Coordinates of C-alpha atoms in Angstrom, one line a residue:
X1 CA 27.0 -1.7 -3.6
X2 CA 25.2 1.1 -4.9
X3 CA 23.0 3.4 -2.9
X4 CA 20.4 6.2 -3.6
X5 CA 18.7 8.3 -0.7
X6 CA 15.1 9.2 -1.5
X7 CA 14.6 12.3 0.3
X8 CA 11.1 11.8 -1.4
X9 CA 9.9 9.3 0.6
X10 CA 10.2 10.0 4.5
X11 CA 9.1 6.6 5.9
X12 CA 6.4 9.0 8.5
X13 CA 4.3 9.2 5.2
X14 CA 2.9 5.9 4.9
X15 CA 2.3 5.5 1.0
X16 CA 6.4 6.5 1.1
X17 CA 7.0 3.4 3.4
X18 CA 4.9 1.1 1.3
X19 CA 6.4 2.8 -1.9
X20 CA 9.7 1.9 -0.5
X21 CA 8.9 -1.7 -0.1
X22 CA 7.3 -1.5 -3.9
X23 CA 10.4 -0.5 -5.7
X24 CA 11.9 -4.0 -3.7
X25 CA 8.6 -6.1 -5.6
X26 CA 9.0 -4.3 -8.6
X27 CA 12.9 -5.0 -8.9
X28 CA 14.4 -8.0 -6.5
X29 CA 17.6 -6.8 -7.2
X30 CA 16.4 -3.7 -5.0
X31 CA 17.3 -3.8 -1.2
X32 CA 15.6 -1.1 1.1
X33 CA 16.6 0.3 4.4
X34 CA 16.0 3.6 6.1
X35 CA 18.3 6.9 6.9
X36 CA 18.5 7.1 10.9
X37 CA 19.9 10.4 11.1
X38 CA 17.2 13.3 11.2
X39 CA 13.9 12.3 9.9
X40 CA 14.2 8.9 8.0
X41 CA 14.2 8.6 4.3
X42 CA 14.2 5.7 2.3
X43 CA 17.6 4.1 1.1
X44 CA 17.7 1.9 -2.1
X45 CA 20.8 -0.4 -3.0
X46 CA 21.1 -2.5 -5.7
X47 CA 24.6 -4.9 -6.1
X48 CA 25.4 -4.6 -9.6
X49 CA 23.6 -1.4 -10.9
X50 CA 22.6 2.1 -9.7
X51 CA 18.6 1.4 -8.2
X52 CA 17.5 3.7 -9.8
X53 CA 18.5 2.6 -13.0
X54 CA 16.5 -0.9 -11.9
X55 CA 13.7 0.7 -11.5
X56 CA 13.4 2.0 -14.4
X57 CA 14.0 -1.1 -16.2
X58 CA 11.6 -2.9 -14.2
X59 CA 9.0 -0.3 -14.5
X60 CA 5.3 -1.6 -15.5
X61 CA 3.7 -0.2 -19.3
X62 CA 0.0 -0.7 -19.3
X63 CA -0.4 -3.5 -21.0
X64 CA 0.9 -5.5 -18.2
X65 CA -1.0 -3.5 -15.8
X66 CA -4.0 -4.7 -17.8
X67 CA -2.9 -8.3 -17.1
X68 CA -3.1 -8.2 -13.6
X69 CA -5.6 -10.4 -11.9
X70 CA -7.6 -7.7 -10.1
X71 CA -8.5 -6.0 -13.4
X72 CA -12.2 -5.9 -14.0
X73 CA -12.7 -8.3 -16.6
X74 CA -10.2 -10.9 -16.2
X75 CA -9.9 -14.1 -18.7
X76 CA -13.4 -14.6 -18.2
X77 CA -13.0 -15.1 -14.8
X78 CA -16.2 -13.5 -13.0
X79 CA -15.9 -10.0 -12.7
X80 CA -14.2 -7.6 -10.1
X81 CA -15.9 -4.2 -9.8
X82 CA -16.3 -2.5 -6.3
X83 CA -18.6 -4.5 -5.2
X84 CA -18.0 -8.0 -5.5
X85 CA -20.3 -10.8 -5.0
X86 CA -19.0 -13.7 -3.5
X87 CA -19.8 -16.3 -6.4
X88 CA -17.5 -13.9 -8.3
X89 CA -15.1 -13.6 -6.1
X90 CA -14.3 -17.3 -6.0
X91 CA -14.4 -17.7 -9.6
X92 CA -11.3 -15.3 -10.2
X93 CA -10.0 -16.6 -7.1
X94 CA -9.6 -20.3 -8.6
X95 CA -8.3 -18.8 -11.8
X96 CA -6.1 -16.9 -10.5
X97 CA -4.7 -19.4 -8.2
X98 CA -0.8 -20.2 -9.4
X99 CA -0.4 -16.3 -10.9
X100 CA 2.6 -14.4 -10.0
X101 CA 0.6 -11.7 -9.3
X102 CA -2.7 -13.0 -7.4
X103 CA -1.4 -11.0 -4.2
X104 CA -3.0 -8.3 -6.5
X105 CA -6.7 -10.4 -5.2
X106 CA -5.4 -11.2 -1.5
X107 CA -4.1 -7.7 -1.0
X108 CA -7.6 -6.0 -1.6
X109 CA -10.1 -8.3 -1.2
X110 CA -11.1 -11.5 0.8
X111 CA -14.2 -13.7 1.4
X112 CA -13.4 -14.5 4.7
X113 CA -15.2 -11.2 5.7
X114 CA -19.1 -10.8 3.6
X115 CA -21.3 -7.9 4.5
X116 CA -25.4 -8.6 4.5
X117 CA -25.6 -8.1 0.6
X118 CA -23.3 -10.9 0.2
X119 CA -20.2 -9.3 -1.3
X120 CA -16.8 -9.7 -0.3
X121 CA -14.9 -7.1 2.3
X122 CA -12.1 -4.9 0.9
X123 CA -8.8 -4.3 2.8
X124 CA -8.3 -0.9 5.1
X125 CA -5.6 0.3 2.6
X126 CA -8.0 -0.3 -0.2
X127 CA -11.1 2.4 0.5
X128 CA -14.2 3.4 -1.3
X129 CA -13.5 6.3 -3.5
X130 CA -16.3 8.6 -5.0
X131 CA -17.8 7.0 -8.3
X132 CA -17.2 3.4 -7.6
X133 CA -13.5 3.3 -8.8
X134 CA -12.1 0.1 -8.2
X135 CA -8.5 0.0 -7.0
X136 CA -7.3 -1.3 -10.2
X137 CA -8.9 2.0 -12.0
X138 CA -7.0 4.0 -9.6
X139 CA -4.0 2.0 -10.4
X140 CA -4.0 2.7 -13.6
X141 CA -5.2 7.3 -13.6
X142 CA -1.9 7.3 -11.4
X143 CA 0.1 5.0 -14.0
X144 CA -1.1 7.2 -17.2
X145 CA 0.6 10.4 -15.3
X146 CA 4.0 8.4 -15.6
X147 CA 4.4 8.3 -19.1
X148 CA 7.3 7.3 -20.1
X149 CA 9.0 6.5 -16.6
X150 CA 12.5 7.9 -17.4
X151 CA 14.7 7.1 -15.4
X152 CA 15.1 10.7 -14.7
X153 CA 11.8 11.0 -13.9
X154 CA 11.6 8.5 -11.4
X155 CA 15.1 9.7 -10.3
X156 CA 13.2 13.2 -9.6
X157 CA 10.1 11.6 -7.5
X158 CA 12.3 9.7 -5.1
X159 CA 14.4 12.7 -4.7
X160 CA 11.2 14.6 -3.8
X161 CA 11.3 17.4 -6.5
X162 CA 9.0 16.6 -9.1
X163 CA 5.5 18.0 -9.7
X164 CA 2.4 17.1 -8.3
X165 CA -0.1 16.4 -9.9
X166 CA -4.6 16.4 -9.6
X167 CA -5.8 13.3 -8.6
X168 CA -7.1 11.2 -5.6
X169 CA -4.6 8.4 -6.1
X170 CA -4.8 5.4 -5.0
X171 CA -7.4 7.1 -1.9
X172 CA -5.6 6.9 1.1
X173 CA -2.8 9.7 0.8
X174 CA -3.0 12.2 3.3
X175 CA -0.9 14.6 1.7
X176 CA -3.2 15.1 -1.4
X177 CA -5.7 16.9 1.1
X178 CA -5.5 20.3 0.6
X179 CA -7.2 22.8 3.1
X180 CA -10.8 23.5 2.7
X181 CA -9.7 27.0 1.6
X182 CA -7.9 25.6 -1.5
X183 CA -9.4 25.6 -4.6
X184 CA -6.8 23.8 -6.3
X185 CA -8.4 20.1 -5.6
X186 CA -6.2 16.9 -4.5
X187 CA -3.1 17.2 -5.6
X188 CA -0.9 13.4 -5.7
X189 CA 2.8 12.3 -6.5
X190 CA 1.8 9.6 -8.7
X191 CA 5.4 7.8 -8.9
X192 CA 4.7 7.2 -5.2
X193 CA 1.4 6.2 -5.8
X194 CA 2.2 3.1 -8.4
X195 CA 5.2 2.1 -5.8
X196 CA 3.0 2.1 -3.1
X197 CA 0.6 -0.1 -4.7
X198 CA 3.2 -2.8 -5.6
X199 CA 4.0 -2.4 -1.8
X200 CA 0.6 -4.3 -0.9
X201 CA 1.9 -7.6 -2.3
X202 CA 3.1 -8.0 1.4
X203 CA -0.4 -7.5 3.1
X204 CA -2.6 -9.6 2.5
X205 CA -6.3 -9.3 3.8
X206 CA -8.3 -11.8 5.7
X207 CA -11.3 -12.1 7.9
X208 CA -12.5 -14.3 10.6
X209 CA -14.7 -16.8 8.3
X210 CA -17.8 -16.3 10.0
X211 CA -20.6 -15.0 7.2
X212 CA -22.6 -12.1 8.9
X213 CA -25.6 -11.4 6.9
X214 CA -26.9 -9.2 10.1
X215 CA -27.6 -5.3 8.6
X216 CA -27.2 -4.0 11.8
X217 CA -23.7 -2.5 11.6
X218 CA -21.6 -1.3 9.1
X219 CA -18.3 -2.9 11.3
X220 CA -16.2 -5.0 8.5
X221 CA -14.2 -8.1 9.8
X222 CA -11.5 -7.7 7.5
X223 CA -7.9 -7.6 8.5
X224 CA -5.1 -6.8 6.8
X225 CA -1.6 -7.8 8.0
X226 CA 0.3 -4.8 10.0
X227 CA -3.4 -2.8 11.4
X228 CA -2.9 -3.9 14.9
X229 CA -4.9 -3.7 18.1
X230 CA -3.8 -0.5 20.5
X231 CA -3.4 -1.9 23.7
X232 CA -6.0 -0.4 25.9
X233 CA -8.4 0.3 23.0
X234 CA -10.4 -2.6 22.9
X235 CA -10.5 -4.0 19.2
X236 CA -9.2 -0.2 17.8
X237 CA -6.9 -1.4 14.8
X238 CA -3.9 0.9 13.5
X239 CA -1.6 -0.1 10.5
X240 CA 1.7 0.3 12.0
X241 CA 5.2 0.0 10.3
X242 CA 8.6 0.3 11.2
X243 CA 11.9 1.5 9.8
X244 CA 14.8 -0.8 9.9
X245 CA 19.1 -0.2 9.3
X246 CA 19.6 -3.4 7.1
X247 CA 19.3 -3.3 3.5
X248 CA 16.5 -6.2 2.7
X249 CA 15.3 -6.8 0.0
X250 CA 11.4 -7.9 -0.3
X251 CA 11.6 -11.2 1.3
X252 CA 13.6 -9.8 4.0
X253 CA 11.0 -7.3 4.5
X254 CA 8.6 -10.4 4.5
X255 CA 9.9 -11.7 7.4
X256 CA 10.6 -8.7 9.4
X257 CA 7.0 -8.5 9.5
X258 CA 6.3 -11.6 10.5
X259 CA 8.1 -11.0 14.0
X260 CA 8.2 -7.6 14.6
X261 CA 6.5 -6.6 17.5
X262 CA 5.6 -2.6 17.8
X263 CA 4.2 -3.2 21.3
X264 CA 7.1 -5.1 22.5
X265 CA 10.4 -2.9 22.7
X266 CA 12.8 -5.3 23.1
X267 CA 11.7 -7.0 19.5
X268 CA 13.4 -3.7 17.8
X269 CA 17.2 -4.3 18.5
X270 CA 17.5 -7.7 17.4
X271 CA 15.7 -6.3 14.1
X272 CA 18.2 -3.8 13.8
X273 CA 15.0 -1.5 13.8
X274 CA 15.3 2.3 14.5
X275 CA 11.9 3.7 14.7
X276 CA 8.3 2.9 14.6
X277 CA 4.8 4.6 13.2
X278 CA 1.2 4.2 13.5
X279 CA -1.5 5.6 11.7
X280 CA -3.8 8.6 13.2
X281 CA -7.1 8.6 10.8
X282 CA -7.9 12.0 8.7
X283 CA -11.3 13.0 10.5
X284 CA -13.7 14.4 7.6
X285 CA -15.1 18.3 8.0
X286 CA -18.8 18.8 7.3
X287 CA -19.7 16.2 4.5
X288 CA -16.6 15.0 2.8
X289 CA -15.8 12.0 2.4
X290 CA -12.4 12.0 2.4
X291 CA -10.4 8.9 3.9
X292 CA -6.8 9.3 4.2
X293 CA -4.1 8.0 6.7
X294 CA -1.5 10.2 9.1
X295 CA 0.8 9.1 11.0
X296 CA 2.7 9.7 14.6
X297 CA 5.6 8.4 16.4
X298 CA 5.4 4.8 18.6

């Protein structure tokens, strides 16, 4: 088996965890688990070649980027900008029904959740960003600052010494926010940024399937697998992930998932799970309009 520690991508930084679980979509021949000792960092293992070296090879160019079915203007499927309308929505729905890559629909949006105008909700880990940027654009301004995706390159980002770079990602990265007293803008790792996106492919977005064409809140239905109540919040949702000692590869992530239970401790040994997160919301000064996710301990 061979291993690579990513000191790059501490699992407390949550677009790390869900780059983590990208490189394992990306490349099945990937398996992920996580360093216990000190803060945990990311391990990849691969059976038959170095990870890193699968990565590389499995690395997206743009034109298949441009394939996907969330991009804009699809096979002349309807068309996906911020806002969606619902008729639209179901047309690329149906088309894309079958693809390999419709998770790229059911990770970001749903029509189980419509607001008063009639358009379809977006998921928690797909936010509104200034100018109307869909998350496909986003996708791609973090893809164009990986060109080409050496294998050195990527070997650099997931050893957590390459640059940074200006941008606002893919819009939920705490760690692009600066302090007001910078000048020097939003500043992303954008290797991290296309991994984490691949990561959404295992949460998918859905809603209660009531329409609600009431104007009177701005509350969204939408819920996206791993935000979970708080006990003793009322209906307060965090996104909550956990970090596990058994190389899995995406599947096994998959079902993880599907039974871990972060409110429930004795759900963690039998898991061979470690250590668990939740997300603590960045809290805007004066009139930004910044969203990004923290995290702290369970």
């Amino acid at each position: 088996m061979h291993v690579f520690e990513c000191p790059g991508l501490p699992v407390a930084w949550v677009n790390a965890w869900l780059a983590g679980i990208g490189a394992t979509v990306l490349d099945r021949r990937i398996r992920l688990h996580w360093r216990m000792e000190d803060a945990p960092v990311a391990v990849l293992s691969a059976g038959t070649l170095d990870p890193v070296e699968a990565l590389a090879e499995s690395w997206p160019d743009a034109e298949f980027l441009h394939k996907l079915p969330l991009t804009t203007d699809w096979n002349a499927a309807g068309e996906v900008k911020r806002n969606v309308p619902v008729e639209q929505f179901i047309l690329r729905s149906r088309a894309a029904r079958g693809h390999p890559h419709a998770w790229t629909l059911s990770s970001t949006l749903t029509d189980l959740s419509i607001d008063a105008n009639g358009e379809v909700s977006h998921a928690p880990l797909d936010p509104p960003v200034p100018k109307g940027l869909t998350l496909h654009d986003r996708l791609l301004a973090v893809h164009r600052e990986v060109v080409p995706a050496s294998e050195g390159r990527l070997r650099d980002s997931l050893m957590g010494r390459a640059d940074r770079v200006k941008g606002n990602g893919l819009g939920f990265d705490i760690t692009r926010v600066g302090s007001l007293a910078d000048k020097s803008g939003k500043q992303i790792e954008p290797v991290v940024e296309v991994l984490a996106f691949f990561g959404l492919c295992l949460f998918p977005v859905r809603g209660p399937g009531v329409e609600r064409r009431s104007s009177r809140s701005n509350r969204q239905d939408a819920r996206q697998r791993a935000w979970r109540r708080v006990p003793g919040t009322g209906d307060r949702r965090r996104f909550v992930w956990p970090a596990w000692r058994q190389p899995l590869d995406a599947a096994g992530v998959d079902a993880l998932l599907d039974v871990w239970d972060p409110w429930r401790r004795h759900t963690w040994a039998p898991l061979d799970i470690h250590a668990g997160w939740r997300s603590v919301r960045y809290l805007p000064k004066g009139d930004e309009r910044t969203s990004a996710i923290g995290s702290e301990p369970l």
